[in-house]
Short mmCIF file of C-alpha atoms in Angstrom, two decimals:
data_model
loop_
_atom_site.label_atom_id
_atom_site.label_comp_id
_atom_site.label_asym_id
_atom_site.label_seq_id
_atom_site.Cartn_x
_atom_site.Cartn_y
_atom_site.Cartn_z
CA GLU A 1 122.54 73.77 75.38
CA VAL A 2 120.04 76.25 75.11
CA ASP A 3 119.00 77.88 71.94
CA CYS A 4 118.76 81.54 73.36
CA VAL A 5 119.50 83.55 76.50
CA VAL A 6 117.46 86.01 77.73
CA VAL A 7 119.11 88.73 80.10
CA ALA A 8 117.55 91.47 82.20
CA LEU A 9 119.91 94.22 83.27
CA VAL A 10 117.94 95.78 85.62
CA GLY A 11 119.45 99.08 87.67
CA GLU A 12 123.18 98.65 86.04
CA ARG A 13 125.37 101.44 85.82
CA GLY A 14 125.57 102.44 81.49
CA ARG A 15 129.26 101.00 81.50
CA GLU A 16 128.33 97.78 83.01
CA ILE A 17 125.47 97.60 80.33
CA SER A 18 127.82 98.51 77.55
CA GLY A 19 130.60 96.42 78.99
CA PHE A 20 128.32 93.30 79.11
CA LEU A 21 127.46 93.59 75.51
CA GLU A 22 130.69 94.68 74.27
CA ALA A 23 131.98 91.16 76.02
CA LEU A 24 129.65 89.28 74.43
CA GLY A 25 130.87 86.89 70.92
CA ARG A 26 129.69 87.12 67.68
CA ARG A 27 127.84 83.48 68.28
CA GLU A 28 126.55 84.51 71.63
CA ARG A 29 124.87 87.89 70.64
CA ALA A 30 122.85 86.04 68.00
CA ARG A 31 121.03 83.89 70.68
CA THR A 32 120.94 86.57 73.11
CA PHE A 33 118.07 88.82 74.01
CA VAL A 34 119.22 92.05 76.41
CA ALA A 35 116.55 94.12 77.95
CA ALA A 36 118.60 96.64 79.45
CA VAL A 37 117.46 99.71 81.80
CA PRO A 38 119.90 101.96 83.36
CA ALA A 39 120.19 102.84 87.37
CA ASP A 40 118.80 106.25 87.09
CA ALA A 41 115.58 105.00 84.93
CA ALA A 42 112.66 105.67 87.16
CA ALA A 43 111.08 102.63 88.88
CA PRO A 44 108.39 101.69 86.65
CA ALA A 45 110.92 101.63 83.98
CA ARG A 46 112.90 99.32 85.67
CA VAL A 47 110.08 96.81 86.50
CA ARG A 48 108.71 97.16 82.58
CA GLY A 49 112.50 96.21 82.16
CA CYS A 50 112.14 93.04 84.03
CA LEU A 51 108.52 92.12 82.60
CA ALA A 52 110.09 92.81 79.12
CA ALA A 53 112.45 90.07 79.47
CA PHE A 54 110.18 87.34 81.22
CA SER A 55 107.76 88.11 78.10
CA ALA A 56 110.43 87.34 75.81
CA ALA A 57 111.55 84.35 77.19
CA GLU A 58 107.78 83.12 77.29
CA GLU A 59 107.74 83.83 73.60
CA PHE A 60 110.83 81.90 72.78
CA ARG A 61 109.66 79.09 74.94
CA SER A 62 106.45 79.01 73.04
CA ARG A 63 108.07 78.53 70.27
CA GLY A 64 109.45 75.40 71.31
CA ARG A 65 113.16 77.15 72.08
CA HIS A 66 115.16 76.23 75.40
CA VAL A 67 115.48 79.50 77.04
CA LEU A 68 117.86 80.55 79.64
CA LEU A 69 116.27 83.74 81.41
CA LEU A 70 119.05 85.68 83.66
CA VAL A 71 117.75 88.57 85.84
CA ASP A 72 120.41 91.24 87.20
#
């Protein structure tokens, strides 16, 4: 069991990002951090999206939470 889930959706189409967010239930949304950067964003922005997800996961871990980090 994890306390929080950090998801990096990098290079996805906008409709895939919104579909993912809509598919999350209320309980899942409460414990999920999403860093999303669409496919039409510049390469440096996509890198920053990954770094934001890593930073968030590290912060939650430093607070003693069990974190699942997913990068797609």
